[in-house]
């Protein structure tokens, strides 16, 4: 025989399970968010809210979310709002937010943060919308400058 294992034989070490990385179950409606937040309050750990457009995902977003999750025992809700002129559809940004390990739930809130904040009664809230607008402006300026070359 040849050197090494027989490629026609199955390896006893091969994993036979299929991993699923579909995190869309973390995307919830306002009513679902209200119920989940009530559970969090009942357990004595009020939820944390991070309000964002999430148009341009940066490492700073991930660090902030990880820090919030570590510092606060309650569930971390990302409240996803629409900027004035969205570049990326809300549904796509929701899937992106849900894929982040630190995030427990994403609440798409196209009518602004107020309805979602009223639904979850967060113990701690970080509003990142203004910084997100700046990041989007930077991206647009960068793309325009590159297209002039």
PDB file of C-alpha atoms in Angstrom:
ATOM      1  CA  UNK A   1       0.000   0.000   0.000  1.00  0.00           C
ATOM      2  CA  UNK A   2       0.787   3.614  -0.206  1.00  0.00           C
ATOM      3  CA  UNK A   3       1.857   6.009   2.437  1.00  0.00           C
ATOM      4  CA  UNK A   4      -0.868   7.425   4.691  1.00  0.00           C
ATOM      5  CA  UNK A   5      -4.487   6.447   5.201  1.00  0.00           C
ATOM      6  CA  UNK A   6      -6.550   4.794   2.489  1.00  0.00           C
ATOM      7  CA  UNK A   7      -8.668   7.614   0.990  1.00  0.00           C
ATOM      8  CA  UNK A   8     -11.418   5.121   0.146  1.00  0.00           C
ATOM      9  CA  UNK A   9     -11.923   4.197   3.820  1.00  0.00           C
ATOM     10  CA  UNK A  10     -13.907   6.370   6.210  1.00  0.00           C
ATOM     11  CA  UNK A  11     -11.895   7.948   8.974  1.00  0.00           C
ATOM     12  CA  UNK A  12     -13.059   7.050  12.481  1.00  0.00           C
ATOM     13  CA  UNK A  13     -12.270  10.656  13.436  1.00  0.00           C
ATOM     14  CA  UNK A  14     -14.581  12.360  10.950  1.00  0.00           C
ATOM     15  CA  UNK A  15     -17.332  14.371  12.540  1.00  0.00           C
ATOM     16  CA  UNK A  16     -20.719  13.080  11.488  1.00  0.00           C
ATOM     17  CA  UNK A  17     -22.773  16.049  12.649  1.00  0.00           C
ATOM     18  CA  UNK A  18     -23.615  19.099  10.640  1.00  0.00           C
ATOM     19  CA  UNK A  19     -23.094  22.352  12.464  1.00  0.00           C
ATOM     20  CA  UNK A  20     -25.727  25.011  12.004  1.00  0.00           C
ATOM     21  CA  UNK A  21     -24.744  28.639  12.195  1.00  0.00           C
ATOM     22  CA  UNK A  22     -28.188  30.013  11.378  1.00  0.00           C
ATOM     23  CA  UNK A  23     -28.736  32.696  13.998  1.00  0.00           C
ATOM     24  CA  UNK A  24     -31.896  34.232  12.558  1.00  0.00           C
ATOM     25  CA  UNK A  25     -33.874  32.843  15.526  1.00  0.00           C
ATOM     26  CA  UNK A  26     -32.268  35.694  17.491  1.00  0.00           C
ATOM     27  CA  UNK A  27     -34.213  38.239  15.415  1.00  0.00           C
ATOM     28  CA  UNK A  28     -37.413  38.986  17.317  1.00  0.00           C
ATOM     29  CA  UNK A  29     -40.531  41.126  16.995  1.00  0.00           C
ATOM     30  CA  UNK A  30     -41.487  43.830  19.490  1.00  0.00           C
ATOM     31  CA  UNK A  31     -43.956  41.479  21.184  1.00  0.00           C
ATOM     32  CA  UNK A  32     -41.374  38.709  21.422  1.00  0.00           C
ATOM     33  CA  UNK A  33     -38.822  41.213  22.768  1.00  0.00           C
ATOM     34  CA  UNK A  34     -41.312  42.362  25.409  1.00  0.00           C
ATOM     35  CA  UNK A  35     -41.866  38.779  26.588  1.00  0.00           C
ATOM     36  CA  UNK A  36     -38.151  37.951  26.584  1.00  0.00           C
ATOM     37  CA  UNK A  37     -37.334  41.143  28.478  1.00  0.00           C
ATOM     38  CA  UNK A  38     -40.019  40.374  31.069  1.00  0.00           C
ATOM     39  CA  UNK A  39     -38.323  37.011  31.673  1.00  0.00           C
ATOM     40  CA  UNK A  40     -35.010  38.800  32.106  1.00  0.00           C
ATOM     41  CA  UNK A  41     -36.550  41.267  34.588  1.00  0.00           C
ATOM     42  CA  UNK A  42     -38.180  38.420  36.554  1.00  0.00           C
ATOM     43  CA  UNK A  43     -34.823  36.687  36.868  1.00  0.00           C
ATOM     44  CA  UNK A  44     -33.436  39.842  38.479  1.00  0.00           C
ATOM     45  CA  UNK A  45     -31.219  40.806  35.548  1.00  0.00           C
ATOM     46  CA  UNK A  46     -32.738  43.636  33.499  1.00  0.00           C
ATOM     47  CA  UNK A  47     -31.844  43.560  29.816  1.00  0.00           C
ATOM     48  CA  UNK A  48     -29.261  45.803  28.187  1.00  0.00           C
ATOM     49  CA  UNK A  49     -30.037  47.701  24.975  1.00  0.00           C
ATOM     50  CA  UNK A  50     -27.637  48.723  22.224  1.00  0.00           C
ATOM     51  CA  UNK A  51     -29.316  51.053  19.718  1.00  0.00           C
ATOM     52  CA  UNK A  52     -27.661  51.081  16.312  1.00  0.00           C
ATOM     53  CA  UNK A  53     -28.132  51.339  12.546  1.00  0.00           C
ATOM     54  CA  UNK A  54     -25.351  48.773  11.988  1.00  0.00           C
ATOM     55  CA  UNK A  55     -24.805  49.975   8.428  1.00  0.00           C
ATOM     56  CA  UNK A  56     -21.021  49.716   8.739  1.00  0.00           C
ATOM     57  CA  UNK A  57     -19.931  46.951  11.120  1.00  0.00           C
ATOM     58  CA  UNK A  58     -16.569  47.732  12.689  1.00  0.00           C
ATOM     59  CA  UNK A  59     -14.444  45.953  15.261  1.00  0.00           C
ATOM     60  CA  UNK A  60     -15.450  48.700  17.712  1.00  0.00           C
ATOM     61  CA  UNK A  61     -19.069  47.543  17.514  1.00  0.00           C
ATOM     62  CA  UNK A  62     -18.074  43.995  18.386  1.00  0.00           C
ATOM     63  CA  UNK A  63     -15.834  45.126  21.271  1.00  0.00           C
ATOM     64  CA  UNK A  64     -18.585  47.346  22.698  1.00  0.00           C
ATOM     65  CA  UNK A  65     -21.163  44.565  22.462  1.00  0.00           C
ATOM     66  CA  UNK A  66     -18.799  42.068  24.108  1.00  0.00           C
ATOM     67  CA  UNK A  67     -18.069  44.556  26.905  1.00  0.00           C
ATOM     68  CA  UNK A  68     -21.789  45.192  27.454  1.00  0.00           C
ATOM     69  CA  UNK A  69     -22.524  41.475  27.576  1.00  0.00           C
ATOM     70  CA  UNK A  70     -19.717  40.919  30.093  1.00  0.00           C
ATOM     71  CA  UNK A  71     -20.641  43.885  32.305  1.00  0.00           C
ATOM     72  CA  UNK A  72     -24.410  43.273  32.511  1.00  0.00           C
ATOM     73  CA  UNK A  73     -26.024  39.991  33.525  1.00  0.00           C
ATOM     74  CA  UNK A  74     -29.274  40.570  31.606  1.00  0.00           C
ATOM     75  CA  UNK A  75     -29.884  39.677  27.976  1.00  0.00           C
ATOM     76  CA  UNK A  76     -28.298  41.959  25.368  1.00  0.00           C
ATOM     77  CA  UNK A  77     -30.828  43.342  22.903  1.00  0.00           C
ATOM     78  CA  UNK A  78     -29.617  45.121  19.773  1.00  0.00           C
ATOM     79  CA  UNK A  79     -32.298  47.581  18.719  1.00  0.00           C
ATOM     80  CA  UNK A  80     -31.812  48.069  15.011  1.00  0.00           C
ATOM     81  CA  UNK A  81     -33.074  51.351  13.576  1.00  0.00           C
ATOM     82  CA  UNK A  82     -33.108  52.771  10.069  1.00  0.00           C
ATOM     83  CA  UNK A  83     -30.923  55.731   9.149  1.00  0.00           C
ATOM     84  CA  UNK A  84     -32.395  58.465   6.969  1.00  0.00           C
ATOM     85  CA  UNK A  85     -31.311  56.758   3.729  1.00  0.00           C
ATOM     86  CA  UNK A  86     -30.344  53.128   4.435  1.00  0.00           C
ATOM     87  CA  UNK A  87     -27.563  51.626   2.346  1.00  0.00           C
ATOM     88  CA  UNK A  88     -28.260  48.080   3.534  1.00  0.00           C
ATOM     89  CA  UNK A  89     -31.771  46.597   3.985  1.00  0.00           C
ATOM     90  CA  UNK A  90     -32.943  46.268   7.599  1.00  0.00           C
ATOM     91  CA  UNK A  91     -33.379  42.489   7.237  1.00  0.00           C
ATOM     92  CA  UNK A  92     -29.740  42.052   6.171  1.00  0.00           C
ATOM     93  CA  UNK A  93     -28.468  44.222   9.026  1.00  0.00           C
ATOM     94  CA  UNK A  94     -30.621  42.203  11.439  1.00  0.00           C
ATOM     95  CA  UNK A  95     -29.015  38.953  10.256  1.00  0.00           C
ATOM     96  CA  UNK A  96     -25.574  40.500  10.643  1.00  0.00           C
ATOM     97  CA  UNK A  97     -26.338  41.612  14.200  1.00  0.00           C
ATOM     98  CA  UNK A  98     -27.805  38.225  15.095  1.00  0.00           C
ATOM     99  CA  UNK A  99     -24.612  36.527  13.910  1.00  0.00           C
ATOM    100  CA  UNK A 100     -22.581  38.285  16.604  1.00  0.00           C
ATOM    101  CA  UNK A 101     -21.868  35.976  19.537  1.00  0.00           C
ATOM    102  CA  UNK A 102     -22.355  38.649  22.240  1.00  0.00           C
ATOM    103  CA  UNK A 103     -25.859  39.525  21.009  1.00  0.00           C
ATOM    104  CA  UNK A 104     -28.793  37.665  22.533  1.00  0.00           C
ATOM    105  CA  UNK A 105     -31.565  39.269  20.448  1.00  0.00           C
ATOM    106  CA  UNK A 106     -31.989  41.721  17.594  1.00  0.00           C
ATOM    107  CA  UNK A 107     -35.139  43.838  17.484  1.00  0.00           C
ATOM    108  CA  UNK A 108     -35.673  45.486  14.083  1.00  0.00           C
ATOM    109  CA  UNK A 109     -37.332  48.818  14.847  1.00  0.00           C
ATOM    110  CA  UNK A 110     -37.788  50.775  11.594  1.00  0.00           C
ATOM    111  CA  UNK A 111     -39.916  53.411  13.377  1.00  0.00           C
ATOM    112  CA  UNK A 112     -37.040  54.381  15.652  1.00  0.00           C
ATOM    113  CA  UNK A 113     -35.753  53.081  18.964  1.00  0.00           C
ATOM    114  CA  UNK A 114     -38.606  54.341  21.171  1.00  0.00           C
ATOM    115  CA  UNK A 115     -41.073  51.447  20.594  1.00  0.00           C
ATOM    116  CA  UNK A 116     -38.401  48.808  21.264  1.00  0.00           C
ATOM    117  CA  UNK A 117     -37.003  50.633  24.297  1.00  0.00           C
ATOM    118  CA  UNK A 118     -40.534  50.895  25.704  1.00  0.00           C
ATOM    119  CA  UNK A 119     -41.019  47.160  25.111  1.00  0.00           C
ATOM    120  CA  UNK A 120     -37.912  45.956  26.928  1.00  0.00           C
ATOM    121  CA  UNK A 121     -37.390  48.571  29.710  1.00  0.00           C
ATOM    122  CA  UNK A 122     -33.620  48.149  29.591  1.00  0.00           C
ATOM    123  CA  UNK A 123     -31.625  48.551  32.765  1.00  0.00           C
ATOM    124  CA  UNK A 124     -28.781  50.028  30.711  1.00  0.00           C
ATOM    125  CA  UNK A 125     -28.863  51.537  27.200  1.00  0.00           C
ATOM    126  CA  UNK A 126     -26.135  52.603  24.787  1.00  0.00           C
ATOM    127  CA  UNK A 127     -27.234  54.647  21.769  1.00  0.00           C
ATOM    128  CA  UNK A 128     -24.775  54.264  18.904  1.00  0.00           C
ATOM    129  CA  UNK A 129     -26.880  55.876  16.143  1.00  0.00           C
ATOM    130  CA  UNK A 130     -24.932  59.156  15.907  1.00  0.00           C
ATOM    131  CA  UNK A 131     -21.609  57.325  15.697  1.00  0.00           C
ATOM    132  CA  UNK A 132     -23.135  55.008  13.070  1.00  0.00           C
ATOM    133  CA  UNK A 133     -24.143  58.021  10.959  1.00  0.00           C
ATOM    134  CA  UNK A 134     -20.531  59.232  11.091  1.00  0.00           C
ATOM    135  CA  UNK A 135     -19.206  55.818  10.057  1.00  0.00           C
ATOM    136  CA  UNK A 136     -21.622  55.714   7.120  1.00  0.00           C
ATOM    137  CA  UNK A 137     -20.570  59.220   6.020  1.00  0.00           C
ATOM    138  CA  UNK A 138     -16.905  58.102   6.186  1.00  0.00           C
ATOM    139  CA  UNK A 139     -17.645  55.033   4.064  1.00  0.00           C
ATOM    140  CA  UNK A 140     -19.504  57.072   1.435  1.00  0.00           C
ATOM    141  CA  UNK A 141     -16.674  59.637   1.292  1.00  0.00           C
ATOM    142  CA  UNK A 142     -14.100  56.844   0.977  1.00  0.00           C
ATOM    143  CA  UNK A 143     -15.984  55.184  -1.892  1.00  0.00           C
ATOM    144  CA  UNK A 144     -16.411  58.527  -3.695  1.00  0.00           C
ATOM    145  CA  UNK A 145     -12.693  59.321  -3.333  1.00  0.00           C
ATOM    146  CA  UNK A 146     -11.676  55.883  -4.634  1.00  0.00           C
ATOM    147  CA  UNK A 147     -14.007  56.156  -7.626  1.00  0.00           C
ATOM    148  CA  UNK A 148     -12.276  59.403  -8.715  1.00  0.00           C
ATOM    149  CA  UNK A 149      -8.955  57.627  -9.213  1.00  0.00           C
TER     150      UNK A 149
END
